[in-house]
């Protein structure tokens, strides 16, 4: 076991069981559907939920420590800024609680608010801040305690698309400079791809996949990730098969010809996707298919209509049978 | 009145509601109407009245502060700490709320009377006894008001989102720091409302006070006990005193509504 970074092998009974590790300075994205155990895992690492097992941070086991004794910063999903304190007082709260003199804590708060680009908002209360500003204050508050592990629980949740994009870029810059471990809970593939060095996929309370963002995006092993990155993934005894929705051909009759995989089922939904229309078809399992708007009109596609899907064997990728074991 | 889209309120509900309102309002209006306004200033400035008023305000305020110091921790315990017997503790704390005040006075006597479980050793050790003293009045007030204060503050603490306590802990705060800097400030409106509630409950307290402390002008005679005595000898004085109490009660109500409860 290495001394630096995060080594986790823990269980929150009934919620999640996960093992993974991260070196200092790395950003790990934790993705998975609702109920996969992401928040439980994060709260267990913060010390807010009891857990069994071990979670070593720079060689120190966190689990026997109370929340306040851990060198862990948590940015809550709903931010949880203290509504009765100003932005500066919010950020200074951590240092003050750890015994830093009032004046020094204030200076440190101003420093962090400055780094987050909010020096002029120090005197405002949370309700006077926009969503993006409040999220920056929340991040500054977590970082001001100089944690060795930074936990970000859905930091972009509830923000407008443009605001989220700006915050994502800014966060990427800060995380590059941060020498502790960052654990980023997200349900957004863009967050994982742009911010993370590694991705841990949780599904039904277990680690379903682990790898670099590129690898996970190219070889998804769960329906959730497949949907996130817009790929079709099929699972069988020998491994996984994936293909892009635009490589799928849609027809009303069973397609002829060799070297094709075929399925049939009713159209469940149709949505604009770029300049194509993305169909979700209720085959077993459900698959995505991109067709042109003209094809939709010609084939008379509407929800409930039975269609055949096929894909050329050459457009299909097959990979690993056994998830990388830990 | 705008038309209610659901239909006209039924008479079966409107009539009892009107009776209820009249029942509550008429006696108060009648009392104000029956007041002899000519002699009122004189009545209100007599020495027994001023003594009783002073004593009432002092003891109620003291009781309120004691209720805050003792009640806030109990409320916090009930609202924020999971432990076995929490339901039992809440029930025990709430009993005086439903207890007849005279019974409260008898109970206090059994505990703090000169021969009481605590009263007797206290008297032997210090020469001090609660009954028939101003301290006894405060004690009786605390006994009957504390449950109100605890229940009100517990409600306020419960309605504050516990996520702030969690955030405070992850930032390195001890529970004491969290209590001082997060929990209490966020629940402050409810805490103040609880204190006002406790104060007004003390102000009106009669049964336990007179049972435990008697009725001595200057030391244990509060407004309600003075009204009780005056009622038998001097109707006009009782009327005048009651008017003061009514005015104080309305003031408390207005204070609660406008400042803290936020109801229209």
Coordinates of C-alpha atoms in Angstrom, one line a residue:
Chain A
X1 CA 0.0 0.0 0.0
X2 CA 1.4 3.4 -1.0
X3 CA 1.5 6.1 1.6
X4 CA 0.2 8.9 -0.5
X5 CA -3.3 9.5 -1.9
X6 CA -6.6 7.7 -1.3
X7 CA -7.1 4.0 -0.9
X8 CA -10.7 3.0 -0.4
X9 CA -12.2 -0.3 0.4
X10 CA -15.4 0.3 2.3
X11 CA -19.0 -0.6 2.7
X12 CA -21.9 1.4 3.7
X13 CA -24.2 -1.4 4.7
X14 CA -27.2 -1.7 2.4
X15 CA -26.0 1.2 0.2
X16 CA -22.7 0.8 -1.4
X17 CA -19.5 -1.3 -1.4
X18 CA -16.6 0.1 -3.3
X19 CA -12.8 -0.3 -3.7
X20 CA -10.6 2.1 -5.6
X21 CA -7.6 4.2 -5.2
X22 CA -6.2 7.5 -6.4
X23 CA -2.8 9.2 -6.3
X24 CA -2.4 12.7 -4.9
X25 CA -3.4 15.4 -7.4
X26 CA -5.7 13.1 -9.3
X27 CA -9.3 13.7 -10.0
X28 CA -11.6 10.7 -9.8
X29 CA -15.1 11.0 -11.3
X30 CA -17.7 8.9 -9.6
X31 CA -20.6 8.3 -12.0
X32 CA -23.6 6.1 -12.0
X33 CA -27.4 6.3 -12.0
X34 CA -29.5 7.6 -9.1
X35 CA -29.4 5.2 -6.2
X36 CA -26.1 3.7 -7.3
X37 CA -24.5 4.7 -4.0
X38 CA -22.5 7.8 -5.1
X39 CA -23.7 10.1 -2.4
X40 CA -23.5 7.4 0.3
X41 CA -19.9 6.8 -0.6
X42 CA -19.0 10.5 -0.5
X43 CA -20.8 11.0 2.8
X44 CA -19.1 8.0 4.3
X45 CA -15.7 9.4 3.3
X46 CA -16.7 12.8 4.8
X47 CA -17.7 11.0 8.0
X48 CA -21.4 11.8 7.9
X49 CA -22.5 8.2 7.3
X50 CA -21.1 5.2 9.2
X51 CA -19.1 2.8 7.1
X52 CA -17.1 -0.4 7.5
X53 CA -13.8 -1.3 5.9
X54 CA -11.0 1.2 5.4
X55 CA -10.3 4.5 3.7
X56 CA -6.7 5.5 3.9
X57 CA -5.9 9.1 3.1
X58 CA -2.1 9.8 2.9
X59 CA -1.7 6.6 5.0
X60 CA -4.2 7.6 7.7
X61 CA -7.4 5.6 8.1
X62 CA -10.3 8.0 8.0
X63 CA -13.0 5.7 9.2
X64 CA -12.1 5.8 13.0
X65 CA -12.0 9.6 12.8
X66 CA -15.0 11.8 13.3
X67 CA -16.1 14.2 10.5
X68 CA -14.3 17.1 12.0
X69 CA -11.0 15.3 12.5
X70 CA -10.7 14.3 8.8
X71 CA -8.8 16.4 6.4
X72 CA -11.7 16.2 3.9
X73 CA -13.5 19.0 2.3
X74 CA -17.1 18.4 1.1
X75 CA -19.0 20.5 -1.3
X76 CA -22.6 19.5 -0.8
X77 CA -25.0 18.9 -3.6
X78 CA -27.2 21.8 -2.5
X79 CA -24.2 23.7 -1.4
X80 CA -25.4 24.2 2.2
X81 CA -23.8 27.6 2.6
X82 CA -24.7 29.0 6.0
X83 CA -27.5 31.4 5.2
X84 CA -26.9 33.7 8.2
X85 CA -23.2 34.3 7.3
X86 CA -21.6 36.3 4.5
X87 CA -19.6 34.7 1.8
X88 CA -16.4 35.7 3.6
X89 CA -17.7 34.3 6.9
X90 CA -18.7 31.1 5.2
X91 CA -15.3 30.6 3.8
X92 CA -13.6 31.7 7.0
X93 CA -15.7 29.3 9.0
X94 CA -13.5 26.2 8.4
X95 CA -10.2 27.9 9.4
X96 CA -11.8 29.5 12.4
X97 CA -13.2 26.2 13.5
X98 CA -9.7 24.7 13.2
X99 CA -8.3 27.4 15.6
X100 CA -6.9 29.9 13.1
X101 CA -7.1 33.4 14.5
X102 CA -10.0 35.5 13.3
X103 CA -7.9 38.0 11.3
X104 CA -5.9 35.3 9.6
X105 CA -9.1 33.3 8.8
X106 CA -10.5 36.4 7.2
X107 CA -7.5 36.9 5.1
X108 CA -7.5 33.3 4.0
X109 CA -11.2 33.6 3.1
X110 CA -10.5 36.7 1.0
X111 CA -7.6 34.9 -0.7
X112 CA -9.9 31.9 -1.7
X113 CA -12.7 34.1 -2.8
X114 CA -10.2 36.0 -4.9
X115 CA -9.0 32.8 -6.4
X116 CA -12.6 31.8 -7.3
X117 CA -13.0 35.2 -8.9
X118 CA -15.4 36.6 -6.3
X119 CA -13.5 39.2 -4.3
X120 CA -16.2 41.8 -4.6
X121 CA -18.9 39.5 -3.3
X122 CA -17.3 38.7 0.1
X123 CA -19.8 40.8 2.0
X124 CA -22.9 39.1 0.4
X125 CA -25.1 36.5 2.0
X126 CA -25.9 33.3 0.1
X127 CA -29.4 34.4 -0.9
X128 CA -27.9 37.4 -2.7
X129 CA -25.7 35.2 -4.8
X130 CA -26.5 33.5 -8.1
X131 CA -26.3 29.7 -8.4
X132 CA -22.9 29.8 -10.0
X133 CA -21.5 32.3 -7.5
X134 CA -22.9 30.3 -4.6
X135 CA -21.2 27.2 -5.9
X136 CA -17.9 29.0 -6.2
X137 CA -18.2 30.1 -2.6
X138 CA -19.0 26.6 -1.5
X139 CA -15.9 25.3 -3.3
X140 CA -13.8 28.1 -1.8
X141 CA -15.2 27.2 1.7
X142 CA -14.2 23.5 1.2
X143 CA -10.7 24.4 -0.1
X144 CA -10.0 27.0 2.6
X145 CA -9.5 24.2 5.2
X146 CA -6.7 22.9 3.0
X147 CA -8.1 19.3 2.8
X148 CA -6.2 16.4 1.4
X149 CA -9.3 15.0 -0.1
X150 CA -11.9 17.2 -1.9
X151 CA -15.3 15.7 -2.4
X152 CA -17.6 17.4 -4.9
X153 CA -21.1 16.1 -4.9
X154 CA -22.8 17.0 -8.2
X155 CA -21.1 20.5 -8.4
X156 CA -22.9 21.4 -11.6
X157 CA -26.4 20.3 -10.5
X158 CA -29.1 22.9 -10.8
X159 CA -27.0 25.4 -12.8
X160 CA -27.8 26.8 -16.2
X161 CA -25.9 25.2 -19.0
X162 CA -23.8 28.2 -19.7
X163 CA -23.0 28.8 -16.0
X164 CA -22.1 25.1 -15.6
X165 CA -19.8 25.3 -18.6
X166 CA -18.0 28.4 -17.2
X167 CA -17.7 26.8 -13.8
X168 CA -16.4 23.5 -15.3
X169 CA -13.6 25.4 -17.0
X170 CA -12.7 27.2 -13.8
X171 CA -12.9 24.1 -11.8
X172 CA -10.6 22.3 -14.2
X173 CA -8.0 25.1 -13.6
X174 CA -8.3 24.9 -9.8
X175 CA -8.2 21.1 -9.8
X176 CA -5.0 21.2 -11.9
X177 CA -3.3 23.2 -9.1
X178 CA -4.7 21.1 -6.3
X179 CA -2.3 18.6 -4.9
X180 CA -4.8 16.5 -2.9
X181 CA -7.2 13.9 -4.2
X182 CA -10.5 15.0 -5.8
X183 CA -13.6 12.8 -5.9
X184 CA -16.2 14.3 -8.2
X185 CA -19.7 12.9 -8.2
X186 CA -21.5 13.5 -11.4
X187 CA -24.1 12.2 -13.7
X188 CA -22.8 14.2 -16.6
X189 CA -20.4 12.6 -19.1
X190 CA -18.9 16.0 -19.9
X191 CA -17.8 16.5 -16.3
X192 CA -16.2 13.2 -16.2
X193 CA -14.4 13.6 -19.6
X194 CA -13.2 17.2 -19.0
X195 CA -12.3 17.1 -15.3
X196 CA -11.3 13.6 -14.4
X197 CA -8.1 11.6 -14.7
X198 CA -9.9 8.4 -13.7
X199 CA -13.5 7.3 -13.7
X200 CA -15.2 4.9 -11.3
X201 CA -18.6 3.7 -12.4
X202 CA -21.0 2.7 -9.7
X203 CA -24.0 0.6 -10.4
X204 CA -26.4 -0.9 -7.8
X205 CA -24.0 -0.2 -5.0
X206 CA -20.9 -1.7 -6.6
X207 CA -18.0 -0.7 -8.8
X208 CA -19.0 -1.7 -12.3
X209 CA -16.0 -0.3 -14.1
X210 CA -12.8 1.7 -13.5
X211 CA -10.5 3.3 -16.0
X212 CA -9.5 6.5 -17.8
X213 CA -12.3 8.6 -19.1
X214 CA -11.4 7.8 -22.7
X215 CA -11.4 4.1 -22.0
X216 CA -14.6 4.1 -20.0
X217 CA -16.3 6.2 -22.7
X218 CA -15.1 3.9 -25.5
X219 CA -15.8 0.6 -23.7
X220 CA -18.8 1.2 -21.4
X221 CA -19.8 -1.8 -19.3
X222 CA -23.1 -0.4 -17.9
X223 CA -26.2 0.8 -19.6
X224 CA -26.0 4.1 -17.7
X225 CA -22.5 5.0 -19.0
X226 CA -23.5 3.7 -22.5
X227 CA -26.4 6.2 -22.5
X228 CA -24.2 8.9 -21.1
X229 CA -21.7 8.6 -23.9
X230 CA -24.4 7.8 -26.4
X231 CA -23.3 4.3 -27.3
X232 CA -25.3 1.0 -27.5
X233 CA -23.8 -1.7 -25.3
X234 CA -24.8 -5.3 -25.3
X235 CA -23.6 -7.8 -22.7
X236 CA -23.3 -11.5 -23.0
X237 CA -21.2 -14.3 -21.5
X238 CA -18.1 -13.5 -23.5
X239 CA -18.1 -9.8 -22.9
X240 CA -19.4 -6.5 -24.3
X241 CA -20.5 -5.4 -27.7
X242 CA -20.8 -1.7 -28.5
X243 CA -21.7 0.4 -31.5
X244 CA -22.7 3.9 -32.3
X245 CA -26.4 4.9 -32.8
X246 CA -25.5 6.3 -36.3
X247 CA -24.2 3.0 -37.5
X248 CA -27.6 1.4 -36.9
X249 CA -29.9 1.0 -39.9
X250 CA -33.6 1.2 -39.4
X251 CA -36.1 -0.5 -41.7
X252 CA -39.7 -1.7 -41.6
X253 CA -38.9 -5.2 -42.9
X254 CA -36.4 -7.8 -41.7
X255 CA -33.1 -6.8 -43.3
X256 CA -31.5 -9.3 -45.8
X257 CA -27.8 -10.0 -46.1
X258 CA -25.0 -11.5 -44.1
X259 CA -22.7 -10.3 -41.4
X260 CA -25.4 -8.2 -39.7
X261 CA -26.8 -8.2 -36.2
X262 CA -30.5 -7.6 -36.1
X263 CA -33.2 -6.8 -33.6
X264 CA -36.8 -5.7 -33.7
X265 CA -39.2 -3.8 -31.4
X266 CA -41.5 -0.8 -31.1
X267 CA -40.1 2.7 -31.2
X268 CA -40.3 4.1 -27.6
X269 CA -39.3 7.7 -28.3
X270 CA -37.8 10.0 -30.9
X271 CA -35.8 13.1 -30.2
X272 CA -33.8 15.7 -32.1
X273 CA -30.1 14.9 -31.7
X274 CA -27.8 17.3 -33.6
X275 CA -29.0 17.2 -37.2
X276 CA -30.3 13.6 -36.8
X277 CA -33.3 12.1 -35.0
X278 CA -32.3 9.7 -32.2
X279 CA -34.7 6.8 -31.7
X280 CA -35.0 4.7 -28.6
X281 CA -36.3 1.4 -29.7
X282 CA -37.7 -1.2 -27.2
X283 CA -35.7 -4.1 -28.4
X284 CA -34.3 -6.3 -25.6
X285 CA -32.3 -4.5 -24.4
X286 CA -33.4 -1.1 -25.6
X287 CA -31.1 0.4 -28.3
X288 CA -30.5 3.8 -29.7
X289 CA -30.6 4.5 -33.5
X290 CA -29.9 7.8 -35.3
X291 CA -31.8 8.4 -38.5
X292 CA -32.2 11.4 -40.8
X293 CA -35.4 13.4 -40.5
X294 CA -36.2 12.4 -44.1
X295 CA -36.0 8.7 -43.1
X296 CA -38.4 9.4 -40.2
X297 CA -40.8 10.8 -42.7
X298 CA -40.3 8.1 -45.3
X299 CA -40.6 5.2 -42.9
X300 CA -43.5 6.9 -41.1
X301 CA -41.8 6.4 -37.7
X302 CA -43.8 7.3 -34.6
X303 CA -43.8 5.9 -31.1
X304 CA -45.2 2.4 -31.0
X305 CA -44.3 1.6 -34.6
X306 CA -42.5 -1.8 -35.0
X307 CA -39.1 -1.4 -36.7
X308 CA -36.1 -3.6 -37.4
X309 CA -32.6 -2.5 -36.4
X310 CA -29.5 -3.8 -37.9
X311 CA -25.8 -3.1 -37.7
X312 CA -22.9 -4.3 -39.8
X313 CA -20.5 -6.6 -38.0
X314 CA -17.6 -4.3 -39.1
X315 CA -19.2 -1.4 -37.1
X316 CA -19.3 -3.4 -33.9
X317 CA -16.6 -3.4 -31.2
X318 CA -16.1 -6.2 -28.8
X319 CA -14.2 -6.0 -25.5
X320 CA -13.3 -7.6 -22.2
X321 CA -15.2 -10.3 -20.5
X322 CA -14.1 -9.7 -17.0
X323 CA -14.2 -6.3 -15.4
X324 CA -10.7 -5.3 -14.4
X325 CA -10.5 -7.1 -11.1
X326 CA -9.7 -5.5 -7.7
Chain B
X1 CA -65.6 38.5 -0.3
X2 CA -64.5 36.8 -3.6
X3 CA -66.6 33.9 -4.7
X4 CA -65.1 30.6 -3.6
X5 CA -64.9 28.3 -6.6
X6 CA -65.6 25.3 -4.3
X7 CA -69.0 26.6 -3.3
X8 CA -70.4 28.5 -0.3
X9 CA -69.1 27.5 3.2
X10 CA -71.8 25.4 4.8
X11 CA -73.9 26.8 7.7
X12 CA -73.2 23.7 9.7
X13 CA -69.6 24.9 10.0
X14 CA -70.1 28.7 9.9
X15 CA -72.5 28.8 12.8
X16 CA -70.3 27.0 15.4
X17 CA -67.4 29.0 14.1
X18 CA -69.2 32.2 14.8
X19 CA -70.3 31.0 18.2
X20 CA -66.6 30.1 19.0
X21 CA -65.4 33.6 18.0
X22 CA -68.1 35.3 20.0
X23 CA -67.3 33.1 23.0
X24 CA -63.7 34.2 22.9
X25 CA -64.2 37.9 22.1
X26 CA -67.3 38.9 24.1
X27 CA -65.9 38.4 27.7
X28 CA -62.9 40.5 26.8
X29 CA -64.9 43.3 25.2
X30 CA -67.3 43.2 28.2
X31 CA -64.4 43.5 30.6
X32 CA -63.1 46.5 28.7
X33 CA -66.6 48.0 28.6
X34 CA -67.2 47.5 32.3
X35 CA -63.9 49.3 33.3
X36 CA -64.4 52.5 35.4
X37 CA -62.1 54.7 33.3
X38 CA -62.3 57.6 35.8
X39 CA -60.7 55.8 38.7
X40 CA -58.4 53.7 36.5
X41 CA -55.2 55.8 36.8
X42 CA -55.6 55.9 40.5
X43 CA -56.2 52.1 40.7
X44 CA -53.2 51.4 38.6
X45 CA -50.8 53.5 40.5
X46 CA -51.6 52.2 44.0
X47 CA -48.8 50.6 45.8
X48 CA -50.0 46.9 45.8
X49 CA -50.6 47.1 42.1
X50 CA -47.2 48.5 41.3
X51 CA -45.5 46.0 43.6
X52 CA -47.4 43.1 42.0
X53 CA -46.7 44.4 38.5
X54 CA -43.0 44.8 39.2
X55 CA -42.8 41.4 40.8
X56 CA -44.6 39.8 37.9
X57 CA -42.4 41.3 35.3
X58 CA -39.2 40.6 37.3
X59 CA -40.1 36.9 38.1
X60 CA -41.4 36.2 34.6
X61 CA -38.3 37.6 33.0
X62 CA -36.1 35.7 35.4
X63 CA -38.1 32.5 34.7
X64 CA -37.7 33.1 31.0
X65 CA -34.0 33.4 31.2
X66 CA -33.8 30.2 33.3
X67 CA -36.0 28.5 30.8
X68 CA -33.7 29.5 28.0
X69 CA -30.5 28.4 29.8
X70 CA -32.1 25.0 30.8
X71 CA -34.6 24.5 28.0
X72 CA -32.4 25.2 25.0
X73 CA -30.0 22.3 25.8
X74 CA -33.0 19.9 26.4
X75 CA -34.6 21.0 23.1
X76 CA -31.3 20.5 21.3
X77 CA -30.9 17.1 22.8
X78 CA -34.4 16.1 21.7
X79 CA -34.0 17.5 18.2
X80 CA -30.4 16.6 17.4
X81 CA -29.1 13.6 19.3
X82 CA -30.4 10.1 18.7
X83 CA -30.5 8.2 21.9
X84 CA -32.5 5.5 23.6
X85 CA -35.4 6.9 25.6
X86 CA -35.7 10.1 23.6
X87 CA -39.4 9.6 23.4
X88 CA -39.7 9.0 27.1
X89 CA -37.6 12.1 27.9
X90 CA -39.9 14.2 25.6
X91 CA -43.0 12.8 27.4
X92 CA -41.5 13.5 30.8
X93 CA -40.6 17.0 29.9
X94 CA -44.1 17.6 28.5
X95 CA -46.0 16.3 31.5
X96 CA -46.2 19.7 33.3
X97 CA -47.8 21.1 30.1
X98 CA -50.9 19.1 30.8
X99 CA -50.7 19.0 34.6
X100 CA -53.2 21.2 36.5
X101 CA -51.2 24.1 37.9
X102 CA -52.4 23.4 41.4
X103 CA -51.0 19.9 41.2
X104 CA -47.8 21.4 40.0
X105 CA -47.7 23.5 43.1
X106 CA -48.2 20.4 45.3
X107 CA -45.5 18.6 43.4
X108 CA -43.1 21.4 43.9
X109 CA -43.9 21.4 47.6
X110 CA -43.1 17.7 47.8
X111 CA -39.7 18.3 46.2
X112 CA -38.7 21.8 47.3
X113 CA -40.9 22.4 50.4
X114 CA -39.2 22.7 53.8
X115 CA -39.7 19.0 54.3
X116 CA -39.3 18.1 50.6
X117 CA -36.9 15.6 49.1
X118 CA -34.6 18.4 48.0
X119 CA -36.0 21.2 50.1
X120 CA -35.1 19.6 53.5
X121 CA -31.4 18.9 52.8
X122 CA -31.2 22.3 51.1
X123 CA -32.6 24.0 54.2
X124 CA -30.3 22.2 56.5
X125 CA -27.2 22.9 54.4
X126 CA -27.8 26.6 53.5
X127 CA -30.7 27.8 55.6
X128 CA -32.6 28.6 52.4
X129 CA -36.0 27.4 51.4
X130 CA -37.9 28.2 48.2
X131 CA -41.5 28.3 49.4
X132 CA -43.0 31.8 50.2
X133 CA -40.0 33.6 48.6
X134 CA -39.6 35.4 45.3
X135 CA -37.2 32.6 44.3
X136 CA -40.1 30.2 44.9
X137 CA -42.2 32.2 42.5
X138 CA -39.5 32.0 39.8
X139 CA -39.2 28.2 40.5
X140 CA -42.9 27.7 40.0
X141 CA -42.8 29.8 36.9
X142 CA -40.0 27.8 35.5
X143 CA -41.7 24.6 36.3
X144 CA -44.8 25.5 34.3
X145 CA -43.2 27.4 31.5
X146 CA -40.2 25.2 30.7
X147 CA -42.2 22.6 28.8
X148 CA -43.7 25.4 26.5
X149 CA -40.2 26.7 25.9
X150 CA -38.7 23.3 25.2
X151 CA -41.4 22.2 22.8
X152 CA -41.3 25.5 20.9
X153 CA -37.5 25.6 20.6
X154 CA -37.4 21.9 19.7
X155 CA -39.8 22.6 16.9
X156 CA -37.6 25.5 15.7
X157 CA -34.5 23.3 15.8
X158 CA -36.2 20.5 13.9
X159 CA -37.3 22.8 11.1
X160 CA -33.8 24.0 10.6
X161 CA -32.0 21.8 7.9
X162 CA -29.5 19.5 9.6
X163 CA -27.3 19.7 6.5
X164 CA -25.9 22.9 8.0
X165 CA -24.8 21.0 11.1
X166 CA -23.2 18.4 8.8
X167 CA -21.4 21.1 6.8
X168 CA -20.1 22.6 10.0
X169 CA -18.7 19.3 11.1
X170 CA -16.9 18.7 7.8
X171 CA -15.3 22.1 8.2
X172 CA -13.8 21.0 11.4
X173 CA -16.2 22.5 14.0
X174 CA -16.8 20.8 17.3
X175 CA -20.5 20.2 18.2
X176 CA -20.3 23.1 20.6
X177 CA -19.0 25.4 17.9
X178 CA -21.7 24.2 15.6
X179 CA -24.3 24.8 18.2
X180 CA -23.1 28.3 18.9
X181 CA -22.4 29.5 15.4
X182 CA -24.8 27.5 13.2
X183 CA -27.7 25.8 15.0
X184 CA -28.7 28.6 17.4
X185 CA -28.4 31.5 14.9
X186 CA -30.5 29.6 12.3
X187 CA -33.2 28.7 14.9
X188 CA -33.1 32.2 16.5
X189 CA -36.6 33.3 15.4
X190 CA -38.1 30.1 16.9
X191 CA -36.0 30.4 20.0
X192 CA -37.2 34.0 20.5
X193 CA -40.8 33.0 19.9
X194 CA -40.3 30.2 22.5
X195 CA -39.0 32.7 25.0
X196 CA -41.9 35.1 24.5
X197 CA -44.3 32.2 24.9
X198 CA -42.5 31.1 28.1
X199 CA -42.6 34.7 29.4
X200 CA -46.3 35.1 28.8
X201 CA -47.0 31.7 30.4
X202 CA -45.1 32.8 33.5
X203 CA -46.9 36.1 33.6
X204 CA -50.3 34.4 33.8
X205 CA -49.2 31.7 36.1
X206 CA -51.4 31.5 39.2
X207 CA -52.2 28.0 40.5
X208 CA -48.7 26.7 41.1
X209 CA -47.4 30.0 42.4
X210 CA -50.1 30.5 45.0
X211 CA -50.1 26.8 46.0
X212 CA -46.3 26.8 46.5
X213 CA -45.7 30.3 47.7
X214 CA -48.9 31.8 49.1
X215 CA -49.8 35.4 48.4
X216 CA -47.5 37.9 50.2
X217 CA -47.4 41.4 48.9
X218 CA -44.0 42.4 47.7
X219 CA -42.4 38.9 47.7
X220 CA -44.8 36.4 46.2
X221 CA -47.9 38.4 45.2
X222 CA -47.9 38.5 41.4
X223 CA -50.5 40.1 39.2
X224 CA -52.7 37.1 38.9
X225 CA -52.7 36.4 42.6
X226 CA -53.4 40.0 43.4
X227 CA -56.3 39.9 40.9
X228 CA -57.6 36.9 42.7
X229 CA -57.5 38.6 46.1
X230 CA -58.9 41.9 44.8
X231 CA -61.8 40.1 43.2
X232 CA -63.1 39.3 46.6
X233 CA -62.8 42.8 48.1
X234 CA -62.6 45.3 45.4
X235 CA -64.2 44.5 42.0
X236 CA -63.0 47.7 40.4
X237 CA -59.4 47.0 41.2
X238 CA -59.6 43.5 39.9
X239 CA -61.1 44.9 36.7
X240 CA -58.3 47.4 36.3
X241 CA -55.6 44.8 36.9
X242 CA -57.2 42.5 34.4
X243 CA -57.1 45.3 31.9
X244 CA -53.3 45.6 32.3
X245 CA -52.9 41.8 31.8
X246 CA -55.1 41.9 28.7
X247 CA -53.0 44.8 27.3
X248 CA -49.8 42.8 28.0
X249 CA -51.2 39.7 26.4
X250 CA -52.2 41.5 23.3
X251 CA -48.8 43.2 23.1
X252 CA -47.1 39.8 23.3
X253 CA -49.3 38.4 20.6
X254 CA -48.6 41.3 18.3
X255 CA -44.9 41.0 19.0
X256 CA -45.0 37.3 18.1
X257 CA -47.1 37.8 15.0
X258 CA -45.3 40.7 13.4
X259 CA -41.7 39.9 14.3
X260 CA -41.4 36.2 14.3
X261 CA -44.3 34.1 13.2
X262 CA -44.8 35.9 9.9
X263 CA -48.5 35.1 9.7
X264 CA -50.6 37.6 7.9

